[in-house]
PDB file of C-alpha atoms in Angstrom:
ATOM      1  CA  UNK A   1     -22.371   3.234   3.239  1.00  0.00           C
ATOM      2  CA  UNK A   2     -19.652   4.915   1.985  1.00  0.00           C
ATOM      3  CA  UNK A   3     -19.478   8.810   1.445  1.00  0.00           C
ATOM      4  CA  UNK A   4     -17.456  10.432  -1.559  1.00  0.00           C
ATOM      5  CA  UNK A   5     -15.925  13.679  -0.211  1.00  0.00           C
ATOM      6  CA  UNK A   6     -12.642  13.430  -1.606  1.00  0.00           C
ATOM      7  CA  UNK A   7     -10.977  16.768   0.326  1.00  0.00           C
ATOM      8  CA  UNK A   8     -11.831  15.979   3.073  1.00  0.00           C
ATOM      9  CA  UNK A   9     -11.956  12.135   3.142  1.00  0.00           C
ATOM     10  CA  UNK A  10      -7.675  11.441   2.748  1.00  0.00           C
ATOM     11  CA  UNK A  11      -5.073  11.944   5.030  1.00  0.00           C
ATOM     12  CA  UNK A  12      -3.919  15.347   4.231  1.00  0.00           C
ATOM     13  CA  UNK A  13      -0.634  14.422   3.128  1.00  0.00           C
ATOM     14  CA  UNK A  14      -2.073  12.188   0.808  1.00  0.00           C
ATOM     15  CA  UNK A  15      -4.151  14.914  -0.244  1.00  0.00           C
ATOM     16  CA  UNK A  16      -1.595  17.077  -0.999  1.00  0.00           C
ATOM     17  CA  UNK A  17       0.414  14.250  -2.543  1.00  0.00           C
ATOM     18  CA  UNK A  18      -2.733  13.321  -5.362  1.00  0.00           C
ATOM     19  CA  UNK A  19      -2.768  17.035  -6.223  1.00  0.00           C
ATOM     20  CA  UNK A  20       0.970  17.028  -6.857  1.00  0.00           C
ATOM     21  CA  UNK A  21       1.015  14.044  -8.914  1.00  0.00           C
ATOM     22  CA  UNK A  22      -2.516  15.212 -11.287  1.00  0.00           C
ATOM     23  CA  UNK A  23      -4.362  12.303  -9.726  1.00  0.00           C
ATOM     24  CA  UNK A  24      -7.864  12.502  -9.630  1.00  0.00           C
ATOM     25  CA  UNK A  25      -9.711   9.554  -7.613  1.00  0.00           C
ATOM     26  CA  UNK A  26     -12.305   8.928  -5.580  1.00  0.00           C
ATOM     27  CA  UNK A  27     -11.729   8.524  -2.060  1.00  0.00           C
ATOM     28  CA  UNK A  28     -14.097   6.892   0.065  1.00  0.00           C
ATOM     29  CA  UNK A  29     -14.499   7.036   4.023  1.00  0.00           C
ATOM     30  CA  UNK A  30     -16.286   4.249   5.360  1.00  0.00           C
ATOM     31  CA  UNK A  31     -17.676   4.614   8.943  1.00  0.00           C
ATOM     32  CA  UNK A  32     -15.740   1.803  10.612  1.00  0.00           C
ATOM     33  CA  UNK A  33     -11.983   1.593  10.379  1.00  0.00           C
ATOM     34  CA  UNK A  34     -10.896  -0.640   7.481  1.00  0.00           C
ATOM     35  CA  UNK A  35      -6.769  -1.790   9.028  1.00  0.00           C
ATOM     36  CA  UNK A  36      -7.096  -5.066   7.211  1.00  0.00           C
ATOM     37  CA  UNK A  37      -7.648  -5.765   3.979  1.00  0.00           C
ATOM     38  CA  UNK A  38     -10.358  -8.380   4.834  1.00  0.00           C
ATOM     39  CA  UNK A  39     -11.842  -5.214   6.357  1.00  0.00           C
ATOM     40  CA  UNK A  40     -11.622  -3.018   3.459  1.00  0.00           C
ATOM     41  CA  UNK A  41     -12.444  -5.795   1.440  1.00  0.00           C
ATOM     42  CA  UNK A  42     -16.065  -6.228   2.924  1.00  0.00           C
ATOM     43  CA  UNK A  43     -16.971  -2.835   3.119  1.00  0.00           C
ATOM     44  CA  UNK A  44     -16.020  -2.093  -0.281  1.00  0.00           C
ATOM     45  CA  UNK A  45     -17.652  -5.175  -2.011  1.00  0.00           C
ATOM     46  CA  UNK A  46     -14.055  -6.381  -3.770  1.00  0.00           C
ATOM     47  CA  UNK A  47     -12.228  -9.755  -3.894  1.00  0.00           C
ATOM     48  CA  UNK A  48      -9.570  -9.933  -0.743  1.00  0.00           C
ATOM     49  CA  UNK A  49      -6.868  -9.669  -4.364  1.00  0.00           C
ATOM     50  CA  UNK A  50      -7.923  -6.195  -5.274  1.00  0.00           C
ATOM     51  CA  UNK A  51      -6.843  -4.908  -2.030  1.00  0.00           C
ATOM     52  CA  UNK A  52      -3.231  -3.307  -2.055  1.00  0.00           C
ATOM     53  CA  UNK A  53      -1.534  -3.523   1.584  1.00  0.00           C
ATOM     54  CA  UNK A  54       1.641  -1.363   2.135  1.00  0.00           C
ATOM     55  CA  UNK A  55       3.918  -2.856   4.142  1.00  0.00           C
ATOM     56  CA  UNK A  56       7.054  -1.460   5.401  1.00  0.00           C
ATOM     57  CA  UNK A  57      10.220  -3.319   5.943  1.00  0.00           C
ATOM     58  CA  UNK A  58      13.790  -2.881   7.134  1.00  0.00           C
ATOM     59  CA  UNK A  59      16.438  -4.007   5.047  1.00  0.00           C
ATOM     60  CA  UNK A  60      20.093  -3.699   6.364  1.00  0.00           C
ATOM     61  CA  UNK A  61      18.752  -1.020   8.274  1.00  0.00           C
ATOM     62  CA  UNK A  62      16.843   1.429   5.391  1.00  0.00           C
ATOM     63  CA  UNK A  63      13.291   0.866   5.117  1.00  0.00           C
ATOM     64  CA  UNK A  64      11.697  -0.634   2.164  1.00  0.00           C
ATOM     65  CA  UNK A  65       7.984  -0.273   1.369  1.00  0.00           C
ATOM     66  CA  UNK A  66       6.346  -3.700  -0.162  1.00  0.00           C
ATOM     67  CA  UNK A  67       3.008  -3.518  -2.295  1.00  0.00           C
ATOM     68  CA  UNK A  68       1.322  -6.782  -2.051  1.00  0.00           C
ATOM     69  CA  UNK A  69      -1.933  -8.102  -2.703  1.00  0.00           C
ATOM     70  CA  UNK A  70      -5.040  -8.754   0.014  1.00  0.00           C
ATOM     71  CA  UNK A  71      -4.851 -12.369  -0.227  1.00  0.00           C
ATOM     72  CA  UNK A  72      -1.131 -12.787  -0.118  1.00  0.00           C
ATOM     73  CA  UNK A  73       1.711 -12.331   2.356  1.00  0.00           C
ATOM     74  CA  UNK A  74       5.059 -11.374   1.456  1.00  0.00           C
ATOM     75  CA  UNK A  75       7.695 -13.957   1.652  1.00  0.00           C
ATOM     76  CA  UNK A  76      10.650 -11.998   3.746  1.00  0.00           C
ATOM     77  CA  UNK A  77      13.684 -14.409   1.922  1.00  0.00           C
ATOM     78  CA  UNK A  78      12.217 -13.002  -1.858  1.00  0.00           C
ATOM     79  CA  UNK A  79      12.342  -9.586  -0.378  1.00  0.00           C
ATOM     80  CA  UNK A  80      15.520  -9.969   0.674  1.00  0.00           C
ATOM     81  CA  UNK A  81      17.172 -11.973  -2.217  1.00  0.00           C
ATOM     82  CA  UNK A  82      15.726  -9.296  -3.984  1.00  0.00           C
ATOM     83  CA  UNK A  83      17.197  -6.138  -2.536  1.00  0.00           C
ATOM     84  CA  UNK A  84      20.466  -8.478  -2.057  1.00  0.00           C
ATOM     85  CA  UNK A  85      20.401  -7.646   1.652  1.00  0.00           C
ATOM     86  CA  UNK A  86      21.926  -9.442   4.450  1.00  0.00           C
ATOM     87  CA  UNK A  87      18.659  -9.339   6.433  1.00  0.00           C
ATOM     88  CA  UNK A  88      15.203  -8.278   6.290  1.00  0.00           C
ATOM     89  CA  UNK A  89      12.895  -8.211   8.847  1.00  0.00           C
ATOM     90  CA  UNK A  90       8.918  -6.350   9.568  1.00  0.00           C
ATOM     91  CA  UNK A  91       9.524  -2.759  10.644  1.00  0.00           C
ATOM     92  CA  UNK A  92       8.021  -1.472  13.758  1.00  0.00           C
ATOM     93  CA  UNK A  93       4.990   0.794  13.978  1.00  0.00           C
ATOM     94  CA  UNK A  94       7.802   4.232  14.807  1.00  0.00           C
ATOM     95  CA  UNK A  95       9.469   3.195  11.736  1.00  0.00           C
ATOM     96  CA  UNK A  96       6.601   3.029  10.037  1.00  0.00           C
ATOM     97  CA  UNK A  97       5.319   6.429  10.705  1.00  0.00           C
ATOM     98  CA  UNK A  98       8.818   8.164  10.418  1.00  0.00           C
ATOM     99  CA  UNK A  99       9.116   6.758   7.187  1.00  0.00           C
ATOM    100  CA  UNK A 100       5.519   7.450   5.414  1.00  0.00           C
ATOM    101  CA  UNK A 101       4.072   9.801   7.548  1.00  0.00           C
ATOM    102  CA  UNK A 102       1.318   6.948   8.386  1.00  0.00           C
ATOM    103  CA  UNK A 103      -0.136   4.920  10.816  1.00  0.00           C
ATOM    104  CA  UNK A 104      -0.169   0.835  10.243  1.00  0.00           C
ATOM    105  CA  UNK A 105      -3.166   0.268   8.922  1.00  0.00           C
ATOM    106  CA  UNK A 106      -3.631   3.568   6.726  1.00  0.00           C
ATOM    107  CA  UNK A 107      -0.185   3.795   4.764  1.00  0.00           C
ATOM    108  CA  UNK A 108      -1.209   5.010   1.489  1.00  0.00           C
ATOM    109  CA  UNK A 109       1.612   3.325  -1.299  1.00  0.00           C
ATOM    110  CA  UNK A 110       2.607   6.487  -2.268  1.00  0.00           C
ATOM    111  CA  UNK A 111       2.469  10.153  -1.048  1.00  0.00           C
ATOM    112  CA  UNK A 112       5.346   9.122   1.967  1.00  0.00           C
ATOM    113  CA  UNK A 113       7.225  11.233   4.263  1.00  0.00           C
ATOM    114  CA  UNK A 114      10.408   9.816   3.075  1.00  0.00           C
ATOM    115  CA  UNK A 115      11.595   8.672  -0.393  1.00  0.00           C
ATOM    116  CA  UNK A 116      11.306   5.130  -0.022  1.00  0.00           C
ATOM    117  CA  UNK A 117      13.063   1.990  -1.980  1.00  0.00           C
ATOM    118  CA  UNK A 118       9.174   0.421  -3.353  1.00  0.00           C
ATOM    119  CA  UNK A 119       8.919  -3.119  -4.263  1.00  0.00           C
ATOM    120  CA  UNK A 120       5.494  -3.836  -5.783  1.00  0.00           C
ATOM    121  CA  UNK A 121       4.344  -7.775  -6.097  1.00  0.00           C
ATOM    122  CA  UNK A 122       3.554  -8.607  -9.658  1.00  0.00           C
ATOM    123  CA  UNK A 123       0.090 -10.364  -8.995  1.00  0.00           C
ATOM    124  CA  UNK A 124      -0.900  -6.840  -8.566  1.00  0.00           C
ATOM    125  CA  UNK A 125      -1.223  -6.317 -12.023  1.00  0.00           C
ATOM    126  CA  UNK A 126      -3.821  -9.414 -12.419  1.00  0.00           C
ATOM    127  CA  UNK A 127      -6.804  -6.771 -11.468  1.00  0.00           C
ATOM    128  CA  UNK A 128      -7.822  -3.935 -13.430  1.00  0.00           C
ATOM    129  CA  UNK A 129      -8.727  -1.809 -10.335  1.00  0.00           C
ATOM    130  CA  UNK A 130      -6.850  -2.354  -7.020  1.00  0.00           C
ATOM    131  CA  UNK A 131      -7.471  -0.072  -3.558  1.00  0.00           C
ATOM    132  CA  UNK A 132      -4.965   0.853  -1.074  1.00  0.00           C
ATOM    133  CA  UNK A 133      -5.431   2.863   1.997  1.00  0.00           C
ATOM    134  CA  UNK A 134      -5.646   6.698   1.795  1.00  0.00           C
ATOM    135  CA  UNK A 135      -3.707   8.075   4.687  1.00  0.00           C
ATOM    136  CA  UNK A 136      -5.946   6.462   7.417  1.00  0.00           C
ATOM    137  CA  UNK A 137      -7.561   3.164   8.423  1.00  0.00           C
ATOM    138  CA  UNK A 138     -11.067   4.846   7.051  1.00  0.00           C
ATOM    139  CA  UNK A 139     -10.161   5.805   3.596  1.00  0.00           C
ATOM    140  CA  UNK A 140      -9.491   4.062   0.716  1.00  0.00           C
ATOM    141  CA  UNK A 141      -9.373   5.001  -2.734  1.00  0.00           C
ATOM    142  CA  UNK A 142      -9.086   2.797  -6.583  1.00  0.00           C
ATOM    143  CA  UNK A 143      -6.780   3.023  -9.004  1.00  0.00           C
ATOM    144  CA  UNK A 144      -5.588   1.037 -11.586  1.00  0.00           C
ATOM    145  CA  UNK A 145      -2.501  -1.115 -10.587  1.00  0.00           C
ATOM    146  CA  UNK A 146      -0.129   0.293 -13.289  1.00  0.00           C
ATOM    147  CA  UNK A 147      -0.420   3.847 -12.657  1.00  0.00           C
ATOM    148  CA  UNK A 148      -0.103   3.090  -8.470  1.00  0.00           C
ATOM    149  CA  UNK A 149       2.723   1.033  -9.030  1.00  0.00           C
ATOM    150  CA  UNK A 150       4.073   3.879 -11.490  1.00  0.00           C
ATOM    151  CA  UNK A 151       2.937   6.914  -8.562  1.00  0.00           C
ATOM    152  CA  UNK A 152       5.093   4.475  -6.158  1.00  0.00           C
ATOM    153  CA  UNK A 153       8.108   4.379  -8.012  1.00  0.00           C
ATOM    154  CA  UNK A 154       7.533   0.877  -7.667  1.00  0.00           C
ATOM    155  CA  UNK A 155       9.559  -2.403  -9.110  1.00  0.00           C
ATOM    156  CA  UNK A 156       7.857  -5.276  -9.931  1.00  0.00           C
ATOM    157  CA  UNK A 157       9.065  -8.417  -8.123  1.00  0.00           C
ATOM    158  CA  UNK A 158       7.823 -11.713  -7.087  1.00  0.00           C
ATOM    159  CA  UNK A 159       7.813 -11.088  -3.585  1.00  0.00           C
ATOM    160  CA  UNK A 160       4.669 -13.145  -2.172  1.00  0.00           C
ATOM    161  CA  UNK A 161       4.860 -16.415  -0.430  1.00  0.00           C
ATOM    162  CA  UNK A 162       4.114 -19.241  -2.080  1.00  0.00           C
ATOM    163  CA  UNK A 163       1.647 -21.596  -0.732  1.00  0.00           C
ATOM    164  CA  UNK A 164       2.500 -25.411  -0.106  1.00  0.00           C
TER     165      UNK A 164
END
């Protein structure tokens, strides 16, 4: 069962990063850690889609942060053709955390250590609510996928791979 104490439930940073932006939304801790989005999925009741995942990539070197959908799994070749970089590739879980600020499994799509090059998959926008992590693997919080792509300083792309 979920609890909704929103001070205390997010990462602090994140905290500290809703207040900046005016954000008001609910976030919700859920006893058992939520890393995946199947996870987070089941505990809060949502199609696998609705779930954002935050993924963090190196491109030429520079991180890039990638918003993509539950169900889907970015294609590394779009990101890259994208970006126009010479090669992509997953960033490790220290680059992760010196970028955002956040473990894998709890990187919130905005509120980051670093400014951060965000590309956002456009599939997002097929929900009217989405939910991405809050800082930790416990937390997660909805928002509608406009204003979190917005909050990210996202661009839209078509990022996710495509199934056979």
């Amino acid at each position: 069962m979920a609890d909704s104490t929103p001070d205390t439930a997010a990462h602090p940073r994140f905290a500290d990063a809703l207040r900046e932006l005016g954000l008001d939304v609910e976030v919700r801790r859920f006893p058992d850690a939520t890393r995946t989005a199947a996870e987070a999925a089941a505990a809060i009741g949502c199609e696998l889609s609705q779930i954002v995942k935050s993924l963090v990539f190196e491109a030429d070197g520079q991180p890039v942060v990638v918003l993509m959908d539950g169900a889907s799994r970015v294609d590394v070749e779009l990101v890259r053709h994208e970006l126009g970089a010479g090669s992509v590739r997953r960033a490790d879980a220290a680059l992760v955390r010196e970028t955002t600020g956040y473990a894998i499994g709890g990187v919130p799509p905005f509120g980051h250590r670093t400014r951060t090059r965000v590309l956002a998959d456009r599939r997002l926008l097929d929900h009217e609510t989405v939910w991405a992590a809050a800082g930790n693997p416990h937390t997660v919080f909805p928002l509608d996928p406009k204003t979190l792509i917005a909050q990210a300083a996202g661009t839209l792309a078509d990022v996710r791979e495509r199934s056979a």
